[in-house]
């Protein structure tokens, strides 16, 4: 079955970096995008960014630009989210989800009119930032 | 950024009764070229990832019970649960996927009265 399996929880010091992985199975990895969403304790959902495993194209949330890097390894069907310069505000559960194979305004092209995303989610990875 | 605002923040409904959650976007998420509303609804139970319920504002994801329905267009949308079941207790989020950043509503906490 289609699934995304994420890496285990992490505890980091302020200023450190964290890299979370998301391994896909049950579908062709390069035919869909991967998006990352985080959820601070007791809070709502915040979209972080999107990556195309097909060509490496990325889109990032403006408030994380410069601190987050999304990458993929097509040989292992794994996506990664790396966040640098951690602060306590980055304490959250980080989710990956399968997304459309397009990002931003590209998704408004007729080629992508019948795609939808966020249909498969990883189980979440808790990242705790504490001194 | 497109701001998504849900109402109410919390809702208590009796078993078997109808539950209605509203979602308003700060700008239209209806794309005129294909007449689609780029809106999704998610259900999140405690300790679990969100689950996709509806996309294109009103299309049910595979396996979602037909008591869940979505309506609306442009900037105003509604999620309706026609007959509340105990397993529907959760937080519900709307999301626009029209323009990045893809933004979510603040969530509506649905409980049993």
PDB file of C-alpha atoms in Angstrom:
ATOM      1  CA  UNK A   1       0.000   0.000   0.000  1.00  0.00           C
ATOM      2  CA  UNK A   2       1.001   3.598  -0.473  1.00  0.00           C
ATOM      3  CA  UNK A   3       2.767   4.919   2.588  1.00  0.00           C
ATOM      4  CA  UNK A   4       5.238   7.452   3.872  1.00  0.00           C
ATOM      5  CA  UNK A   5       7.381   6.441   6.839  1.00  0.00           C
ATOM      6  CA  UNK A   6       9.264   9.137   8.715  1.00  0.00           C
ATOM      7  CA  UNK A   7      12.349   9.026  10.896  1.00  0.00           C
ATOM      8  CA  UNK A   8      12.226   9.049  14.674  1.00  0.00           C
ATOM      9  CA  UNK A   9      11.949  11.926  17.097  1.00  0.00           C
ATOM     10  CA  UNK A  10      14.825  14.324  17.684  1.00  0.00           C
ATOM     11  CA  UNK A  11      15.949  16.546  20.538  1.00  0.00           C
ATOM     12  CA  UNK A  12      18.184  19.433  19.528  1.00  0.00           C
ATOM     13  CA  UNK A  13      19.883  22.404  21.176  1.00  0.00           C
ATOM     14  CA  UNK A  14      19.062  25.939  20.053  1.00  0.00           C
ATOM     15  CA  UNK A  15      21.169  26.873  17.041  1.00  0.00           C
ATOM     16  CA  UNK A  16      21.548  23.289  15.869  1.00  0.00           C
ATOM     17  CA  UNK A  17      20.205  21.694  12.705  1.00  0.00           C
ATOM     18  CA  UNK A  18      17.855  18.769  12.208  1.00  0.00           C
ATOM     19  CA  UNK A  19      17.233  16.577   9.174  1.00  0.00           C
ATOM     20  CA  UNK A  20      14.009  14.564   9.007  1.00  0.00           C
ATOM     21  CA  UNK A  21      13.510  11.779   6.488  1.00  0.00           C
ATOM     22  CA  UNK A  22      10.374  10.482   4.776  1.00  0.00           C
ATOM     23  CA  UNK A  23      10.560   7.169   2.910  1.00  0.00           C
ATOM     24  CA  UNK A  24       7.923   6.516   0.272  1.00  0.00           C
ATOM     25  CA  UNK A  25       6.660   3.139  -0.858  1.00  0.00           C
ATOM     26  CA  UNK A  26       3.798   1.701  -2.874  1.00  0.00           C
ATOM     27  CA  UNK A  27       3.960   4.222  -5.711  1.00  0.00           C
ATOM     28  CA  UNK A  28       6.451   5.661  -8.188  1.00  0.00           C
ATOM     29  CA  UNK A  29       8.279   8.268  -6.139  1.00  0.00           C
ATOM     30  CA  UNK A  30       9.100  10.592  -9.034  1.00  0.00           C
ATOM     31  CA  UNK A  31       5.509  10.950 -10.242  1.00  0.00           C
ATOM     32  CA  UNK A  32       4.331  12.960  -7.248  1.00  0.00           C
ATOM     33  CA  UNK A  33       5.681  15.828  -5.187  1.00  0.00           C
ATOM     34  CA  UNK A  34       6.399  15.765  -1.473  1.00  0.00           C
ATOM     35  CA  UNK A  35       5.256  18.545   0.795  1.00  0.00           C
ATOM     36  CA  UNK A  36       6.208  19.260   4.403  1.00  0.00           C
ATOM     37  CA  UNK A  37       3.853  20.575   7.079  1.00  0.00           C
ATOM     38  CA  UNK A  38       4.596  21.231  10.735  1.00  0.00           C
ATOM     39  CA  UNK A  39       2.425  21.540  13.807  1.00  0.00           C
ATOM     40  CA  UNK A  40       3.606  23.214  17.000  1.00  0.00           C
ATOM     41  CA  UNK A  41       2.228  21.790  20.254  1.00  0.00           C
ATOM     42  CA  UNK A  42      -1.502  22.511  20.515  1.00  0.00           C
ATOM     43  CA  UNK A  43      -1.397  24.606  17.348  1.00  0.00           C
ATOM     44  CA  UNK A  44      -2.601  24.380  13.766  1.00  0.00           C
ATOM     45  CA  UNK A  45      -0.917  23.261  10.567  1.00  0.00           C
ATOM     46  CA  UNK A  46       1.811  25.255   8.835  1.00  0.00           C
ATOM     47  CA  UNK A  47       2.956  24.506   5.291  1.00  0.00           C
ATOM     48  CA  UNK A  48       6.733  24.542   4.997  1.00  0.00           C
ATOM     49  CA  UNK A  49       7.461  23.758   1.380  1.00  0.00           C
ATOM     50  CA  UNK A  50       7.282  21.387  -1.582  1.00  0.00           C
ATOM     51  CA  UNK A  51       9.766  19.456  -3.660  1.00  0.00           C
ATOM     52  CA  UNK A  52       9.561  17.577  -6.924  1.00  0.00           C
ATOM     53  CA  UNK A  53      11.506  14.297  -6.720  1.00  0.00           C
ATOM     54  CA  UNK A  54      11.422  14.262 -10.534  1.00  0.00           C
ATOM     55  CA  UNK A  55      13.555  17.360 -11.102  1.00  0.00           C
ATOM     56  CA  UNK A  56      14.368  18.775  -7.661  1.00  0.00           C
ATOM     57  CA  UNK A  57      12.252  21.914  -8.066  1.00  0.00           C
ATOM     58  CA  UNK A  58      11.327  23.437  -4.727  1.00  0.00           C
ATOM     59  CA  UNK A  59       8.952  25.971  -3.231  1.00  0.00           C
ATOM     60  CA  UNK A  60       9.461  27.272   0.301  1.00  0.00           C
ATOM     61  CA  UNK A  61       7.360  29.200   2.796  1.00  0.00           C
ATOM     62  CA  UNK A  62       8.717  32.720   2.967  1.00  0.00           C
ATOM     63  CA  UNK A  63       9.118  32.681   6.758  1.00  0.00           C
ATOM     64  CA  UNK A  64      11.420  29.644   6.545  1.00  0.00           C
ATOM     65  CA  UNK A  65      13.334  30.663   3.403  1.00  0.00           C
ATOM     66  CA  UNK A  66      17.045  30.471   4.080  1.00  0.00           C
ATOM     67  CA  UNK A  67      16.714  28.073   7.016  1.00  0.00           C
ATOM     68  CA  UNK A  68      15.011  25.103   5.365  1.00  0.00           C
ATOM     69  CA  UNK A  69      16.255  22.862   2.578  1.00  0.00           C
ATOM     70  CA  UNK A  70      14.191  20.100   0.993  1.00  0.00           C
ATOM     71  CA  UNK A  71      15.933  17.325  -0.900  1.00  0.00           C
ATOM     72  CA  UNK A  72      15.185  13.864  -2.228  1.00  0.00           C
ATOM     73  CA  UNK A  73      17.126  10.671  -2.949  1.00  0.00           C
ATOM     74  CA  UNK A  74      15.369   8.904  -5.785  1.00  0.00           C
ATOM     75  CA  UNK A  75      17.545   5.786  -5.362  1.00  0.00           C
ATOM     76  CA  UNK A  76      15.896   5.152  -1.997  1.00  0.00           C
ATOM     77  CA  UNK A  77      12.582   6.990  -2.582  1.00  0.00           C
ATOM     78  CA  UNK A  78      13.315   9.177   0.397  1.00  0.00           C
ATOM     79  CA  UNK A  79      12.634  12.857   0.964  1.00  0.00           C
ATOM     80  CA  UNK A  80      14.444  14.997   3.503  1.00  0.00           C
ATOM     81  CA  UNK A  81      13.711  18.244   5.279  1.00  0.00           C
ATOM     82  CA  UNK A  82      16.629  20.024   6.927  1.00  0.00           C
ATOM     83  CA  UNK A  83      16.056  22.976   9.221  1.00  0.00           C
ATOM     84  CA  UNK A  84      18.971  25.064  10.477  1.00  0.00           C
ATOM     85  CA  UNK A  85      19.344  27.643  13.232  1.00  0.00           C
ATOM     86  CA  UNK A  86      16.774  25.950  15.439  1.00  0.00           C
ATOM     87  CA  UNK A  87      14.930  27.924  18.107  1.00  0.00           C
ATOM     88  CA  UNK A  88      12.270  26.894  20.579  1.00  0.00           C
ATOM     89  CA  UNK A  89       9.695  28.110  18.037  1.00  0.00           C
ATOM     90  CA  UNK A  90      10.715  25.190  15.803  1.00  0.00           C
ATOM     91  CA  UNK A  91       9.537  22.650  18.382  1.00  0.00           C
ATOM     92  CA  UNK A  92       6.806  20.838  16.500  1.00  0.00           C
ATOM     93  CA  UNK A  93       5.657  17.633  14.852  1.00  0.00           C
ATOM     94  CA  UNK A  94       6.909  17.581  11.263  1.00  0.00           C
ATOM     95  CA  UNK A  95       4.825  15.771   8.648  1.00  0.00           C
ATOM     96  CA  UNK A  96       5.566  14.865   5.070  1.00  0.00           C
ATOM     97  CA  UNK A  97       2.703  14.300   2.646  1.00  0.00           C
ATOM     98  CA  UNK A  98       2.344  13.272  -0.978  1.00  0.00           C
ATOM     99  CA  UNK A  99       1.544  16.237  -3.175  1.00  0.00           C
ATOM    100  CA  UNK A 100       0.858  17.064  -6.763  1.00  0.00           C
ATOM    101  CA  UNK A 101       3.845  16.807  -9.132  1.00  0.00           C
ATOM    102  CA  UNK A 102       3.741  20.573  -9.575  1.00  0.00           C
ATOM    103  CA  UNK A 103       4.464  23.552  -7.393  1.00  0.00           C
ATOM    104  CA  UNK A 104       2.930  27.009  -7.158  1.00  0.00           C
ATOM    105  CA  UNK A 105       1.409  28.556 -10.272  1.00  0.00           C
ATOM    106  CA  UNK A 106       2.607  25.597 -12.355  1.00  0.00           C
ATOM    107  CA  UNK A 107      -0.330  23.681 -10.826  1.00  0.00           C
ATOM    108  CA  UNK A 108      -2.751  25.973 -12.651  1.00  0.00           C
ATOM    109  CA  UNK A 109      -1.648  24.600 -16.019  1.00  0.00           C
ATOM    110  CA  UNK A 110      -4.215  22.299 -17.715  1.00  0.00           C
ATOM    111  CA  UNK A 111      -1.768  19.390 -17.393  1.00  0.00           C
ATOM    112  CA  UNK A 112      -2.294  19.408 -13.623  1.00  0.00           C
ATOM    113  CA  UNK A 113      -6.030  20.218 -13.417  1.00  0.00           C
ATOM    114  CA  UNK A 114      -6.955  16.706 -12.307  1.00  0.00           C
ATOM    115  CA  UNK A 115      -4.255  16.237  -9.706  1.00  0.00           C
ATOM    116  CA  UNK A 116      -4.802  16.681  -6.008  1.00  0.00           C
ATOM    117  CA  UNK A 117      -2.442  16.148  -3.142  1.00  0.00           C
ATOM    118  CA  UNK A 118      -2.058  15.816   0.613  1.00  0.00           C
ATOM    119  CA  UNK A 119      -3.720  12.397   0.225  1.00  0.00           C
ATOM    120  CA  UNK A 120      -1.035  10.326   1.966  1.00  0.00           C
ATOM    121  CA  UNK A 121       0.772  11.486   5.115  1.00  0.00           C
ATOM    122  CA  UNK A 122       3.701  10.290   7.127  1.00  0.00           C
ATOM    123  CA  UNK A 123       3.162   9.482  10.777  1.00  0.00           C
ATOM    124  CA  UNK A 124       4.968  12.627  11.930  1.00  0.00           C
ATOM    125  CA  UNK A 125       8.348  13.293  13.533  1.00  0.00           C
ATOM    126  CA  UNK A 126       8.572  15.183  16.811  1.00  0.00           C
ATOM    127  CA  UNK A 127      11.403  17.686  16.939  1.00  0.00           C
ATOM    128  CA  UNK A 128      12.058  19.242  20.318  1.00  0.00           C
ATOM    129  CA  UNK A 129      14.386  22.221  20.636  1.00  0.00           C
ATOM    130  CA  UNK A 130      15.557  22.757  24.186  1.00  0.00           C
ATOM    131  CA  UNK A 131      18.645  23.861  26.021  1.00  0.00           C
TER     132      UNK A 131
ATOM    133  CA  UNK B   1      -0.747  35.123   1.609  1.00  0.00           C
ATOM    134  CA  UNK B   2      -4.302  33.792   1.497  1.00  0.00           C
ATOM    135  CA  UNK B   3      -5.759  33.745   5.010  1.00  0.00           C
ATOM    136  CA  UNK B   4      -8.209  30.960   5.835  1.00  0.00           C
ATOM    137  CA  UNK B   5     -10.636  31.619   8.687  1.00  0.00           C
ATOM    138  CA  UNK B   6     -12.836  28.904  10.129  1.00  0.00           C
ATOM    139  CA  UNK B   7     -15.929  29.222  12.289  1.00  0.00           C
ATOM    140  CA  UNK B   8     -16.690  28.238  14.902  1.00  0.00           C
ATOM    141  CA  UNK B   9     -13.462  27.435  16.748  1.00  0.00           C
ATOM    142  CA  UNK B  10     -15.254  24.671  18.595  1.00  0.00           C
ATOM    143  CA  UNK B  11     -18.531  22.886  18.184  1.00  0.00           C
ATOM    144  CA  UNK B  12     -20.497  20.366  20.260  1.00  0.00           C
ATOM    145  CA  UNK B  13     -23.153  18.322  18.481  1.00  0.00           C
ATOM    146  CA  UNK B  14     -25.325  15.431  19.625  1.00  0.00           C
ATOM    147  CA  UNK B  15     -24.842  12.002  18.109  1.00  0.00           C
ATOM    148  CA  UNK B  16     -26.922  11.635  14.959  1.00  0.00           C
ATOM    149  CA  UNK B  17     -27.280  15.383  14.508  1.00  0.00           C
ATOM    150  CA  UNK B  18     -25.811  17.594  11.784  1.00  0.00           C
ATOM    151  CA  UNK B  19     -22.493  19.399  12.222  1.00  0.00           C
ATOM    152  CA  UNK B  20     -21.567  22.384  10.066  1.00  0.00           C
ATOM    153  CA  UNK B  21     -18.169  24.048   9.859  1.00  0.00           C
ATOM    154  CA  UNK B  22     -17.506  27.177   7.831  1.00  0.00           C
ATOM    155  CA  UNK B  23     -14.331  28.327   6.123  1.00  0.00           C
ATOM    156  CA  UNK B  24     -13.687  31.698   4.514  1.00  0.00           C
ATOM    157  CA  UNK B  25     -10.689  32.622   2.363  1.00  0.00           C
ATOM    158  CA  UNK B  26      -9.309  36.162   2.171  1.00  0.00           C
ATOM    159  CA  UNK B  27      -9.409  36.001  -1.624  1.00  0.00           C
ATOM    160  CA  UNK B  28     -11.158  33.826  -4.143  1.00  0.00           C
ATOM    161  CA  UNK B  29      -9.697  30.348  -4.612  1.00  0.00           C
ATOM    162  CA  UNK B  30     -11.907  29.627  -7.602  1.00  0.00           C
ATOM    163  CA  UNK B  31      -9.816  29.304 -10.749  1.00  0.00           C
ATOM    164  CA  UNK B  32     -11.962  30.558 -13.615  1.00  0.00           C
ATOM    165  CA  UNK B  33     -10.148  28.558 -16.307  1.00  0.00           C
ATOM    166  CA  UNK B  34     -11.293  25.208 -14.911  1.00  0.00           C
ATOM    167  CA  UNK B  35     -14.090  26.355 -12.553  1.00  0.00           C
ATOM    168  CA  UNK B  36     -12.447  24.520  -9.679  1.00  0.00           C
ATOM    169  CA  UNK B  37     -12.202  25.672  -6.101  1.00  0.00           C
ATOM    170  CA  UNK B  38      -8.755  24.795  -4.753  1.00  0.00           C
ATOM    171  CA  UNK B  39     -10.000  23.885  -1.279  1.00  0.00           C
ATOM    172  CA  UNK B  40      -9.516  20.773   0.821  1.00  0.00           C
ATOM    173  CA  UNK B  41     -10.866  19.591   4.164  1.00  0.00           C
ATOM    174  CA  UNK B  42      -8.897  17.487   6.624  1.00  0.00           C
ATOM    175  CA  UNK B  43      -9.762  15.582   9.785  1.00  0.00           C
ATOM    176  CA  UNK B  44      -7.139  15.223  12.491  1.00  0.00           C
ATOM    177  CA  UNK B  45      -7.606  12.943  15.476  1.00  0.00           C
ATOM    178  CA  UNK B  46      -5.442  13.212  18.562  1.00  0.00           C
ATOM    179  CA  UNK B  47      -1.908  11.995  17.952  1.00  0.00           C
ATOM    180  CA  UNK B  48      -2.484  11.277  14.269  1.00  0.00           C
ATOM    181  CA  UNK B  49      -1.574  13.006  11.028  1.00  0.00           C
ATOM    182  CA  UNK B  50      -4.313  14.863   9.172  1.00  0.00           C
ATOM    183  CA  UNK B  51      -6.551  12.803   6.921  1.00  0.00           C
ATOM    184  CA  UNK B  52      -7.815  14.157   3.604  1.00  0.00           C
ATOM    185  CA  UNK B  53     -11.630  14.165   3.522  1.00  0.00           C
ATOM    186  CA  UNK B  54     -12.561  16.359   0.569  1.00  0.00           C
ATOM    187  CA  UNK B  55     -10.755  18.138  -2.258  1.00  0.00           C
ATOM    188  CA  UNK B  56     -11.942  20.523  -4.987  1.00  0.00           C
ATOM    189  CA  UNK B  57     -14.240  21.750  -2.175  1.00  0.00           C
ATOM    190  CA  UNK B  58     -16.745  18.926  -2.596  1.00  0.00           C
ATOM    191  CA  UNK B  59     -15.109  15.745  -3.929  1.00  0.00           C
ATOM    192  CA  UNK B  60     -14.848  13.018  -1.305  1.00  0.00           C
ATOM    193  CA  UNK B  61     -11.567  11.180  -1.035  1.00  0.00           C
ATOM    194  CA  UNK B  62     -11.820   7.430  -1.557  1.00  0.00           C
ATOM    195  CA  UNK B  63     -13.124   5.634   1.536  1.00  0.00           C
ATOM    196  CA  UNK B  64     -14.587   8.726   3.202  1.00  0.00           C
ATOM    197  CA  UNK B  65     -18.170   8.099   4.393  1.00  0.00           C
ATOM    198  CA  UNK B  66     -20.884   9.910   2.465  1.00  0.00           C
ATOM    199  CA  UNK B  67     -22.095  11.664   5.611  1.00  0.00           C
ATOM    200  CA  UNK B  68     -19.208  14.092   4.928  1.00  0.00           C
ATOM    201  CA  UNK B  69     -19.991  16.673   2.279  1.00  0.00           C
ATOM    202  CA  UNK B  70     -18.543  19.974   1.150  1.00  0.00           C
ATOM    203  CA  UNK B  71     -20.045  22.996  -0.540  1.00  0.00           C
ATOM    204  CA  UNK B  72     -19.315  26.573  -1.439  1.00  0.00           C
ATOM    205  CA  UNK B  73     -17.387  28.523  -4.034  1.00  0.00           C
ATOM    206  CA  UNK B  74     -15.116  31.524  -4.342  1.00  0.00           C
ATOM    207  CA  UNK B  75     -14.399  32.558  -0.771  1.00  0.00           C
ATOM    208  CA  UNK B  76     -17.033  30.791   1.345  1.00  0.00           C
ATOM    209  CA  UNK B  77     -17.101  27.087   2.023  1.00  0.00           C
ATOM    210  CA  UNK B  78     -18.845  24.633   4.315  1.00  0.00           C
ATOM    211  CA  UNK B  79     -18.114  21.150   5.614  1.00  0.00           C
ATOM    212  CA  UNK B  80     -21.214  19.255   6.712  1.00  0.00           C
ATOM    213  CA  UNK B  81     -21.404  16.011   8.632  1.00  0.00           C
ATOM    214  CA  UNK B  82     -24.980  14.902   8.128  1.00  0.00           C
ATOM    215  CA  UNK B  83     -25.300  12.545  11.100  1.00  0.00           C
ATOM    216  CA  UNK B  84     -22.531  12.784  13.666  1.00  0.00           C
ATOM    217  CA  UNK B  85     -20.898   9.545  14.750  1.00  0.00           C
ATOM    218  CA  UNK B  86     -18.685   9.054  17.801  1.00  0.00           C
ATOM    219  CA  UNK B  87     -15.655   8.439  15.585  1.00  0.00           C
ATOM    220  CA  UNK B  88     -16.043  11.912  14.032  1.00  0.00           C
ATOM    221  CA  UNK B  89     -14.670  13.611  17.159  1.00  0.00           C
ATOM    222  CA  UNK B  90     -11.611  15.424  15.825  1.00  0.00           C
ATOM    223  CA  UNK B  91     -10.224  18.764  14.739  1.00  0.00           C
ATOM    224  CA  UNK B  92     -11.197  19.772  11.209  1.00  0.00           C
ATOM    225  CA  UNK B  93      -9.085  22.021   8.978  1.00  0.00           C
ATOM    226  CA  UNK B  94      -9.763  23.669   5.668  1.00  0.00           C
ATOM    227  CA  UNK B  95      -6.836  24.408   3.357  1.00  0.00           C
ATOM    228  CA  UNK B  96      -6.343  26.335   0.143  1.00  0.00           C
ATOM    229  CA  UNK B  97      -3.964  24.867  -2.429  1.00  0.00           C
ATOM    230  CA  UNK B  98      -4.442  27.614  -4.995  1.00  0.00           C
ATOM    231  CA  UNK B  99      -1.405  29.749  -4.236  1.00  0.00           C
ATOM    232  CA  UNK B 100       1.715  29.102  -2.196  1.00  0.00           C
ATOM    233  CA  UNK B 101       2.058  29.242   0.717  1.00  0.00           C
ATOM    234  CA  UNK B 102      -0.714  26.664   0.971  1.00  0.00           C
ATOM    235  CA  UNK B 103      -2.492  27.900   4.071  1.00  0.00           C
ATOM    236  CA  UNK B 104      -4.768  26.174   6.567  1.00  0.00           C
ATOM    237  CA  UNK B 105      -7.591  27.449   8.690  1.00  0.00           C
ATOM    238  CA  UNK B 106      -7.006  27.554  12.441  1.00  0.00           C
ATOM    239  CA  UNK B 107      -9.064  24.410  12.973  1.00  0.00           C
ATOM    240  CA  UNK B 108     -12.474  23.589  14.440  1.00  0.00           C
ATOM    241  CA  UNK B 109     -12.639  21.257  17.427  1.00  0.00           C
ATOM    242  CA  UNK B 110     -15.693  19.003  17.057  1.00  0.00           C
ATOM    243  CA  UNK B 111     -17.007  17.271  20.168  1.00  0.00           C
ATOM    244  CA  UNK B 112     -20.044  15.244  21.204  1.00  0.00           C
ATOM    245  CA  UNK B 113     -22.704  17.096  23.176  1.00  0.00           C
TER     246      UNK B 113
END
